[in-house]
PDB file of N, CA and C in Angstrom:
ATOM      1  N   THR P  10      96.323  95.740 101.629  1.00  0.00           N
ATOM      2  CA  THR P  10      97.559  96.543 101.627  1.00  0.00           C
ATOM      3  C   THR P  10      98.817  95.783 102.001  1.00  0.00           C
ATOM      4  N   THR P  11      99.878  96.005 101.321  1.00  0.00           N
ATOM      5  CA  THR P  11     101.105  95.294 101.602  1.00  0.00           C
ATOM      6  C   THR P  11     101.853  96.323 102.763  1.00  0.00           C
ATOM      7  N   LEU P  12     102.240  95.620 103.821  1.00  0.00           N
ATOM      8  CA  LEU P  12     103.041  96.525 104.780  1.00  0.00           C
ATOM      9  C   LEU P  12     104.390  96.634 104.387  1.00  0.00           C
ATOM     10  N   ASP P  13     105.078  97.773 104.856  1.00  0.00           N
ATOM     11  CA  ASP P  13     106.474  98.030 104.535  1.00  0.00           C
ATOM     12  C   ASP P  13     107.298  97.128 105.420  1.00  0.00           C
ATOM     13  N   ASN P  14     107.986  96.142 104.822  1.00  0.00           N
ATOM     14  CA  ASN P  14     108.722  95.178 105.510  1.00  0.00           C
ATOM     15  C   ASN P  14     109.864  95.898 106.231  1.00  0.00           C
ATOM     16  N   LYS P  15     110.501  96.948 105.619  1.00  0.00           N
ATOM     17  CA  LYS P  15     111.648  97.527 106.265  1.00  0.00           C
ATOM     18  C   LYS P  15     111.155  98.179 107.588  1.00  0.00           C
ATOM     19  N   THR P  16     109.980  98.789 107.478  1.00  0.00           N
ATOM     20  CA  THR P  16     109.421  99.571 108.727  1.00  0.00           C
ATOM     21  C   THR P  16     109.069  98.558 109.734  1.00  0.00           C
ATOM     22  N   LEU P  17     108.540  97.364 109.401  1.00  0.00           N
ATOM     23  CA  LEU P  17     108.232  96.347 110.362  1.00  0.00           C
ATOM     24  C   LEU P  17     109.532  95.876 110.959  1.00  0.00           C
ATOM     25  N   ARG P  18     110.476  95.577 110.156  1.00  0.00           N
ATOM     26  CA  ARG P  18     111.836  95.079 110.818  1.00  0.00           C
ATOM     27  C   ARG P  18     112.340  96.222 111.763  1.00  0.00           C
ATOM     28  N   GLU P  19     112.307  97.459 111.395  1.00  0.00           N
ATOM     29  CA  GLU P  19     112.841  98.475 112.300  1.00  0.00           C
ATOM     30  C   GLU P  19     112.080  98.467 113.635  1.00  0.00           C
ATOM     31  N   GLU P  20     110.685  98.408 113.447  1.00  0.00           N
ATOM     32  CA  GLU P  20     109.838  98.444 114.713  1.00  0.00           C
ATOM     33  C   GLU P  20     110.199  97.228 115.576  1.00  0.00           C
ATOM     34  N   ALA P  21     110.375  96.073 114.949  1.00  0.00           N
ATOM     35  CA  ALA P  21     110.582  94.866 115.632  1.00  0.00           C
ATOM     36  C   ALA P  21     111.965  94.983 116.397  1.00  0.00           C
ATOM     37  N   ALA P  22     112.884  95.487 115.828  1.00  0.00           N
ATOM     38  CA  ALA P  22     114.307  95.707 116.336  1.00  0.00           C
ATOM     39  C   ALA P  22     114.211  96.666 117.519  1.00  0.00           C
ATOM     40  N   THR P  23     113.442  97.652 117.375  1.00  0.00           N
ATOM     41  CA  THR P  23     113.220  98.645 118.504  1.00  0.00           C
ATOM     42  C   THR P  23     112.575  97.983 119.605  1.00  0.00           C
ATOM     43  N   THR P  24     111.457  97.147 119.269  1.00  0.00           N
ATOM     44  CA  THR P  24     110.835  96.390 120.362  1.00  0.00           C
ATOM     45  C   THR P  24     111.698  95.508 121.132  1.00  0.00           C
ATOM     46  N   LEU P  25     112.609  94.836 120.524  1.00  0.00           N
ATOM     47  CA  LEU P  25     113.589  93.908 120.995  1.00  0.00           C
ATOM     48  C   LEU P  25     114.430  94.720 121.957  1.00  0.00           C
ATOM     49  N   ALA P  26     114.833  95.870 121.448  1.00  0.00           N
ATOM     50  CA  ALA P  26     115.872  96.648 122.291  1.00  0.00           C
ATOM     51  C   ALA P  26     115.010  97.079 123.598  1.00  0.00           C
ATOM     52  N   ASN P  27     113.755  97.434 123.480  1.00  0.00           N
ATOM     53  CA  ASN P  27     112.941  97.763 124.686  1.00  0.00           C
ATOM     54  C   ASN P  27     112.722  96.676 125.519  1.00  0.00           C
ATOM     55  N   LEU P  28     112.487  95.520 125.093  1.00  0.00           N
ATOM     56  CA  LEU P  28     112.234  94.294 125.851  1.00  0.00           C
ATOM     57  C   LEU P  28     113.452  93.898 126.673  1.00  0.00           C
ATOM     58  N   TYR P  29     114.579  94.063 126.100  1.00  0.00           N
ATOM     59  CA  TYR P  29     115.738  93.521 126.755  1.00  0.00           C
ATOM     60  C   TYR P  29     116.884  94.585 126.998  1.00  0.00           C
ATOM     61  N   PRO P  30     116.498  95.701 127.722  1.00  0.00           N
ATOM     62  CA  PRO P  30     117.392  96.717 127.863  1.00  0.00           C
ATOM     63  C   PRO P  30     118.597  96.496 128.885  1.00  0.00           C
ATOM     64  N   HIS P  31     118.200  95.506 129.750  1.00  0.00           N
ATOM     65  CA  HIS P  31     119.193  95.400 130.927  1.00  0.00           C
ATOM     66  C   HIS P  31     119.848  94.010 130.806  1.00  0.00           C
ATOM     67  N   ASP P  32     119.321  93.099 129.936  1.00  0.00           N
ATOM     68  CA  ASP P  32     119.869  91.783 129.793  1.00  0.00           C
ATOM     69  C   ASP P  32     121.238  91.666 128.908  1.00  0.00           C
ATOM     70  N   LEU P  33     121.370  92.649 128.096  1.00  0.00           N
ATOM     71  CA  LEU P  33     122.463  92.521 127.052  1.00  0.00           C
ATOM     72  C   LEU P  33     123.286  93.861 127.146  1.00  0.00           C
ATOM     73  N   GLU P  34     124.524  93.717 126.888  1.00  0.00           N
ATOM     74  CA  GLU P  34     125.384  94.842 126.674  1.00  0.00           C
ATOM     75  C   GLU P  34     125.009  95.469 125.342  1.00  0.00           C
ATOM     76  N   LYS P  35     125.222  96.759 125.065  1.00  0.00           N
ATOM     77  CA  LYS P  35     124.764  97.403 123.898  1.00  0.00           C
ATOM     78  C   LYS P  35     125.437  96.639 122.621  1.00  0.00           C
ATOM     79  N   ASP P  36     126.689  96.330 122.671  1.00  0.00           N
ATOM     80  CA  ASP P  36     127.147  95.762 121.412  1.00  0.00           C
ATOM     81  C   ASP P  36     126.542  94.353 121.143  1.00  0.00           C
ATOM     82  N   GLU P  37     126.254  93.606 122.264  1.00  0.00           N
ATOM     83  CA  GLU P  37     125.574  92.325 122.109  1.00  0.00           C
ATOM     84  C   GLU P  37     124.191  92.470 121.608  1.00  0.00           C
ATOM     85  N   LEU P  38     123.402  93.635 122.011  1.00  0.00           N
ATOM     86  CA  LEU P  38     122.063  93.927 121.549  1.00  0.00           C
ATOM     87  C   LEU P  38     122.086  94.259 120.124  1.00  0.00           C
ATOM     88  N   ALA P  39     123.096  95.029 119.761  1.00  0.00           N
ATOM     89  CA  ALA P  39     123.214  95.421 118.273  1.00  0.00           C
ATOM     90  C   ALA P  39     123.420  94.111 117.431  1.00  0.00           C
ATOM     91  N   VAL P  40     124.120  93.188 117.928  1.00  0.00           N
ATOM     92  CA  VAL P  40     124.365  92.107 117.111  1.00  0.00           C
ATOM     93  C   VAL P  40     123.087  91.149 117.058  1.00  0.00           C
ATOM     94  N   GLU P  41     122.377  91.104 118.279  1.00  0.00           N
ATOM     95  CA  GLU P  41     121.082  90.466 118.283  1.00  0.00           C
ATOM     96  C   GLU P  41     120.068  91.054 117.320  1.00  0.00           C
ATOM     97  N   ILE P  42     120.000  92.370 117.261  1.00  0.00           N
ATOM     98  CA  ILE P  42     119.086  93.123 116.385  1.00  0.00           C
ATOM     99  C   ILE P  42     119.429  92.822 115.011  1.00  0.00           C
ATOM    100  N   GLU P  43     120.724  92.895 114.625  1.00  0.00           N
ATOM    101  CA  GLU P  43     121.045  92.621 113.191  1.00  0.00           C
ATOM    102  C   GLU P  43     120.766  91.312 112.784  1.00  0.00           C
ATOM    103  N   SER P  44     121.115  90.304 113.722  1.00  0.00           N
ATOM    104  CA  SER P  44     120.718  88.932 113.518  1.00  0.00           C
ATOM    105  C   SER P  44     119.192  88.640 113.276  1.00  0.00           C
ATOM    106  N   PHE P  45     118.450  89.410 114.036  1.00  0.00           N
ATOM    107  CA  PHE P  45     116.981  89.255 113.995  1.00  0.00           C
ATOM    108  C   PHE P  45     116.490  89.879 112.661  1.00  0.00           C
ATOM    109  N   LYS P  46     117.091  90.991 112.253  1.00  0.00           N
ATOM    110  CA  LYS P  46     116.628  91.598 110.963  1.00  0.00           C
ATOM    111  C   LYS P  46     117.016  90.669 109.853  1.00  0.00           C
ATOM    112  N   TYR P  47     118.268  90.141 109.863  1.00  0.00           N
ATOM    113  CA  TYR P  47     118.486  89.184 108.716  1.00  0.00           C
ATOM    114  C   TYR P  47     117.725  88.022 108.783  1.00  0.00           C
ATOM    115  N   SER P  48     117.301  87.486 109.830  1.00  0.00           N
ATOM    116  CA  SER P  48     116.417  86.259 109.925  1.00  0.00           C
ATOM    117  C   SER P  48     115.006  86.622 109.357  1.00  0.00           C
ATOM    118  N   VAL P  49     114.626  87.874 109.529  1.00  0.00           N
ATOM    119  CA  VAL P  49     113.308  88.319 109.014  1.00  0.00           C
ATOM    120  C   VAL P  49     113.492  88.496 107.470  1.00  0.00           C
ATOM    121  N   ILE P  50     114.610  89.124 107.056  1.00  0.00           N
ATOM    122  CA  ILE P  50     114.858  89.233 105.672  1.00  0.00           C
ATOM    123  C   ILE P  50     114.914  87.817 104.905  1.00  0.00           C
ATOM    124  N   GLY P  51     115.543  86.851 105.553  1.00  0.00           N
ATOM    125  CA  GLY P  51     115.664  85.521 105.124  1.00  0.00           C
ATOM    126  C   GLY P  51     114.213  84.913 104.838  1.00  0.00           C
ATOM    127  N   SER P  52     113.301  85.113 105.878  1.00  0.00           N
ATOM    128  CA  SER P  52     111.932  84.567 105.809  1.00  0.00           C
ATOM    129  C   SER P  52     111.121  85.258 104.659  1.00  0.00           C
ATOM    130  N   ASP P  53     111.460  86.538 104.478  1.00  0.00           N
ATOM    131  CA  ASP P  53     110.817  87.254 103.344  1.00  0.00           C
ATOM    132  C   ASP P  53     111.211  86.715 102.098  1.00  0.00           C
ATOM    133  N   ASN P  54     112.541  86.345 101.927  1.00  0.00           N
ATOM    134  CA  ASN P  54     112.910  85.738 100.645  1.00  0.00           C
ATOM    135  C   ASN P  54     112.379  84.423 100.473  1.00  0.00           C
ATOM    136  N   LEU P  55     112.152  83.607 101.451  1.00  0.00           N
ATOM    137  CA  LEU P  55     111.633  82.339 101.420  1.00  0.00           C
ATOM    138  C   LEU P  55     110.175  82.448 100.968  1.00  0.00           C
ATOM    139  N   ALA P  56     109.516  83.487 101.429  1.00  0.00           N
ATOM    140  CA  ALA P  56     108.095  83.640 101.151  1.00  0.00           C
ATOM    141  C   ALA P  56     107.939  84.238  99.674  1.00  0.00           C
ATOM    142  N   GLY P  57     109.041  84.439  98.945  1.00  0.00           N
ATOM    143  CA  GLY P  57     108.905  84.891  97.579  1.00  0.00           C
ATOM    144  C   GLY P  57     108.867  86.381  97.363  1.00  0.00           C
ATOM    145  N   ASN P  58     108.828  87.132  98.398  1.00  0.00           N
ATOM    146  CA  ASN P  58     108.724  88.621  98.305  1.00  0.00           C
ATOM    147  C   ASN P  58     107.532  89.035  97.392  1.00  0.00           C
ATOM    148  N   GLU P  59     106.350  88.568  97.675  1.00  0.00           N
ATOM    149  CA  GLU P  59     105.205  88.767  96.913  1.00  0.00           C
ATOM    150  C   GLU P  59     104.893  90.377  96.772  1.00  0.00           C
TER     151      GLU P  59
END
């Protein structure tokens, strides 16, 4: 079964937010999450989106 990459990205972003609630300001955290999402999207594209 192919997992839903969008769901995985959202779960990973939520996990990051939960791991670092006190280390980052909210705006900085939002940027980190977006950056992380795009890095995952980039690796999906490199993998060929099977």
